Short mmCIF file of C-alpha atoms in Angstrom, two decimals:
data_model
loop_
_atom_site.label_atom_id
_atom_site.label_comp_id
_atom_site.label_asym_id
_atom_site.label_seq_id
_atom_site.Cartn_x
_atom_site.Cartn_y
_atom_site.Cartn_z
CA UNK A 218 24.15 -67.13 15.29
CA UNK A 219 26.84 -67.43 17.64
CA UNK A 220 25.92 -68.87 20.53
CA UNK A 221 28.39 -68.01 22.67
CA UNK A 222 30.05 -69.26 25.94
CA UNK A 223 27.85 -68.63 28.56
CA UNK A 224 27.33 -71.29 30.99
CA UNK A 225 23.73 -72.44 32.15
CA UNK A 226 23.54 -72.47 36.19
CA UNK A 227 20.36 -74.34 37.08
CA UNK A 228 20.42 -71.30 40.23
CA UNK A 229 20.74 -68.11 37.62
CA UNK A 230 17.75 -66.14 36.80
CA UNK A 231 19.80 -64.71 33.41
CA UNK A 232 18.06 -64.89 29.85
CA UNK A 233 21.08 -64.34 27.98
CA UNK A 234 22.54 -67.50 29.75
CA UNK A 235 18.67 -69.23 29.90
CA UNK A 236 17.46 -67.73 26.74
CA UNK A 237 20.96 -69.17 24.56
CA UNK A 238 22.10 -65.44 23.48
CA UNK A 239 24.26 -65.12 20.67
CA UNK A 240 25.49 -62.40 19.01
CA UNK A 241 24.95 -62.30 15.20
CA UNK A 242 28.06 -61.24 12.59
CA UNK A 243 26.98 -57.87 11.30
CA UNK A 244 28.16 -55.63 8.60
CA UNK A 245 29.23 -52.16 8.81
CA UNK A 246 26.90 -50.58 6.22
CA UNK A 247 24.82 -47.47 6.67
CA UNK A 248 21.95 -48.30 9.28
CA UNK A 249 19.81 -46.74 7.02
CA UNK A 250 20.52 -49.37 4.26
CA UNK A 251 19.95 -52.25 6.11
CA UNK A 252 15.48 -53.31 5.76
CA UNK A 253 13.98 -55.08 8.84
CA UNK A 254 11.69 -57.61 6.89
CA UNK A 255 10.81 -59.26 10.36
CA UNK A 256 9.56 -57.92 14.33
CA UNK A 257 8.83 -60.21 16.77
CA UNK A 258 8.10 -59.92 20.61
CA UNK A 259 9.70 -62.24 21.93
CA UNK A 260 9.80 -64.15 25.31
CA UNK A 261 12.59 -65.93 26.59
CA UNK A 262 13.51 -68.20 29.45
CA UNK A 263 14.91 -66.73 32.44
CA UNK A 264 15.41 -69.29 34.84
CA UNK A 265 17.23 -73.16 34.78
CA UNK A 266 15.11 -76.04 35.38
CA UNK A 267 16.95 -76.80 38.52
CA UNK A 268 15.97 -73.69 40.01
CA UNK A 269 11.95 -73.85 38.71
CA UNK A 270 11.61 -77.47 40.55
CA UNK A 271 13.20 -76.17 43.62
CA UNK A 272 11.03 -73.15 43.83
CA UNK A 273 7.85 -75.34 43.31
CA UNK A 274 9.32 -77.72 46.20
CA UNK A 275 9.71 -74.85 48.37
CA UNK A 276 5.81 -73.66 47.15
CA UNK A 277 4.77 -76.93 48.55
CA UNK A 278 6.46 -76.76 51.77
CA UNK A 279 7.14 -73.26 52.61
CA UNK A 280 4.25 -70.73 54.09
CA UNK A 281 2.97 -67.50 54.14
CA UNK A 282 4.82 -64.69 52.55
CA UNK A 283 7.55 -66.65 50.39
CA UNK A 284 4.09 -68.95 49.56
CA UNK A 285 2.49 -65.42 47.98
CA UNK A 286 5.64 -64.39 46.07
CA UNK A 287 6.14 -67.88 44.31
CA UNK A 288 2.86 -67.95 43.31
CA UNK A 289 2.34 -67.34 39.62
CA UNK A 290 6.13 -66.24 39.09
CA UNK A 291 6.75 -65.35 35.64
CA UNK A 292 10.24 -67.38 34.27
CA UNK A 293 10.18 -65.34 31.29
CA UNK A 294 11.81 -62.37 29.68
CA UNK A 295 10.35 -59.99 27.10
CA UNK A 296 12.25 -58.78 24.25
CA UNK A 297 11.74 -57.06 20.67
CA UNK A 298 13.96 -59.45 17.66
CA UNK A 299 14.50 -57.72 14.47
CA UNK A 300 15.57 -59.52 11.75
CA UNK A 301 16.91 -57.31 8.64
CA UNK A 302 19.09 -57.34 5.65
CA UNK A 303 21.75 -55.32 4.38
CA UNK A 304 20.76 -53.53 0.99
CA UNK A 305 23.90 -52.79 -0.06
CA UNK A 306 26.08 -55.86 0.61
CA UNK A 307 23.05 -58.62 0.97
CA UNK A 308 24.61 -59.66 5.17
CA UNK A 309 21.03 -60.55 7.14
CA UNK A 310 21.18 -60.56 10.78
CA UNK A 311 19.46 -60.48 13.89
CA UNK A 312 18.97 -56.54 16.61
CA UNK A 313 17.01 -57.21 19.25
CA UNK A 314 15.91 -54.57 21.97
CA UNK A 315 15.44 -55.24 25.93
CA UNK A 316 14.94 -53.81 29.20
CA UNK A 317 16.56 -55.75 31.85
CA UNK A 318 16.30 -54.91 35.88
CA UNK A 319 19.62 -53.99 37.12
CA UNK A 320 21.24 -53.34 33.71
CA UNK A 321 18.83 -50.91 31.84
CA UNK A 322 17.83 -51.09 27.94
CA UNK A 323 19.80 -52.25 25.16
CA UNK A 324 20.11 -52.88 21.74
CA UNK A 325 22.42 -54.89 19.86
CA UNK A 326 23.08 -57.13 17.06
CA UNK A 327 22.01 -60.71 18.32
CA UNK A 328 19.07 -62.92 19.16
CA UNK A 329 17.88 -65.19 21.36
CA UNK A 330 18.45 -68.85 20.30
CA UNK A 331 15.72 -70.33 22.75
CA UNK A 332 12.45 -68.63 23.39
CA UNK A 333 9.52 -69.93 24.91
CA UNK A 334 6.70 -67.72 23.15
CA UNK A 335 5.99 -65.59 20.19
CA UNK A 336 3.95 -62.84 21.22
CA UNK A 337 3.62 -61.27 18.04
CA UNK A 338 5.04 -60.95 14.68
CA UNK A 339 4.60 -59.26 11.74
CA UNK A 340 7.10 -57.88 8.68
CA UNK A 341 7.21 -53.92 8.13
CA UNK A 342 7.01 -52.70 4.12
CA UNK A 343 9.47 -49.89 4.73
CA UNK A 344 11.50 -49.54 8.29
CA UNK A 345 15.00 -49.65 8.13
CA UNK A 346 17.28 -50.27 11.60
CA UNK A 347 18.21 -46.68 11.16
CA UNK A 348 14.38 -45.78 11.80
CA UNK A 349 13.95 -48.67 14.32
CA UNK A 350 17.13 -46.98 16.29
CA UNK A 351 15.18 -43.55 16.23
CA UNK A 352 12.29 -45.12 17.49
CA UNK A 353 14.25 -46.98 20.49
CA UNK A 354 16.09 -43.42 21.29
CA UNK A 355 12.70 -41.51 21.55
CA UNK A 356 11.06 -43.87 23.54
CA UNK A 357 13.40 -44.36 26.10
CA UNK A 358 13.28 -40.60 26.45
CA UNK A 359 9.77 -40.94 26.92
CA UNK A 360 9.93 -44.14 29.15
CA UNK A 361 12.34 -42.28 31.62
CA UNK A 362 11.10 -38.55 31.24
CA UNK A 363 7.04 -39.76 32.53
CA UNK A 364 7.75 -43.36 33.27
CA UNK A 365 4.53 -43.45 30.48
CA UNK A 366 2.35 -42.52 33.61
CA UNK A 367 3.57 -46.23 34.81
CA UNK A 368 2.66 -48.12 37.56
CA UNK A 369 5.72 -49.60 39.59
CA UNK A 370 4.53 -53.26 37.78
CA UNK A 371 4.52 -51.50 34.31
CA UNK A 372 8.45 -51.06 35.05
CA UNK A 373 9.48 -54.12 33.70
CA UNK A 374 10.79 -55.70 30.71
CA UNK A 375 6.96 -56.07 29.74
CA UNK A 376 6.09 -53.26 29.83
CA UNK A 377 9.07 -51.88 28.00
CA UNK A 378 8.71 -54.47 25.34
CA UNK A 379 4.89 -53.70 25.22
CA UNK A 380 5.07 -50.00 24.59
CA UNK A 381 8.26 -50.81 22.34
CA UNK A 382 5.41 -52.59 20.55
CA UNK A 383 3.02 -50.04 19.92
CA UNK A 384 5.62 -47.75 18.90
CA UNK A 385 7.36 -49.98 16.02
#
């Protein structure tokens, strides 16, 4: 993997920057040729360790409502990794699918190169990226057309990962 030339800046709250993103050398084979032989749900940091310790600090010393919002804060981000190889020419490589505030889903060819948890993994007998890019396209159709009967905290990269889940 590529790693790439991000910066980390101890005051971001990025996972491609946090989480070490990198995109992965692909070939240009037929989707449906290329086997995903691993999925995992992944979580990834979002925040520099500068940036955690002042928050804490400020937990300690600060008061009511900036008190409530610190509390508990998630420094994570939630993604799907695929890992698959090419049937025809033998490249393997990394897809991995996201939601992201601000930016909206995505799904390219890359991976996270530091993650903090494994949610859950298993390997598929049969799914190619061609099905895996069906299954992203329908979904977000889905996702956006009833919001999945969502609450506003379900609309999050979460809850996009979790339902990406079930569906895969």
């Amino acid at each position: 993997i590529n790693m790439g030339s991000e910066s980390s800046s101890s005051g971001s709250l990025n996972p491609k920057s946090e989480g070490k993103w990198g995109y992965t050398s692909r070939c240009y084979c037929s989707e449906s040729r290329k086997k995903v032989d691993k999925i995992k749900w992944l979580s990834v940091p979002i925040a520099g360790d500068g940036l955690k310790t002042a928050s804490t600090f400020g937990r300690v010393l600060s008061l009511g409502v900036s008190e409530i919002w610190l509390k508990g804060q998630d420094w994570s981000h939630d993604c799907i990794e695929m890992h698959y190889k090419c049937q025809e020419c033998n490249h393997t490589g990394y897809m991995t699918i996201e939601y992201c505030q601000g930016s909206g889903r995505g799904i390219h060819y890359g991976a996270y190169g530091k993650v903090t948890s494994t949610n859950k993994s298993y390997s598929p007998s049969s799914k190619t990226i061609d099905d895996v890019r069906s299954i992203y396209d329908n979904h977000w159709t889905c996702y956006t057309a009833s919001k999945y009967e969502l609450t506003n905290w379900d609309w999050n990269c979460k809850g996009y990962a979790s339902r990406m889940w079930d569906k895969l």
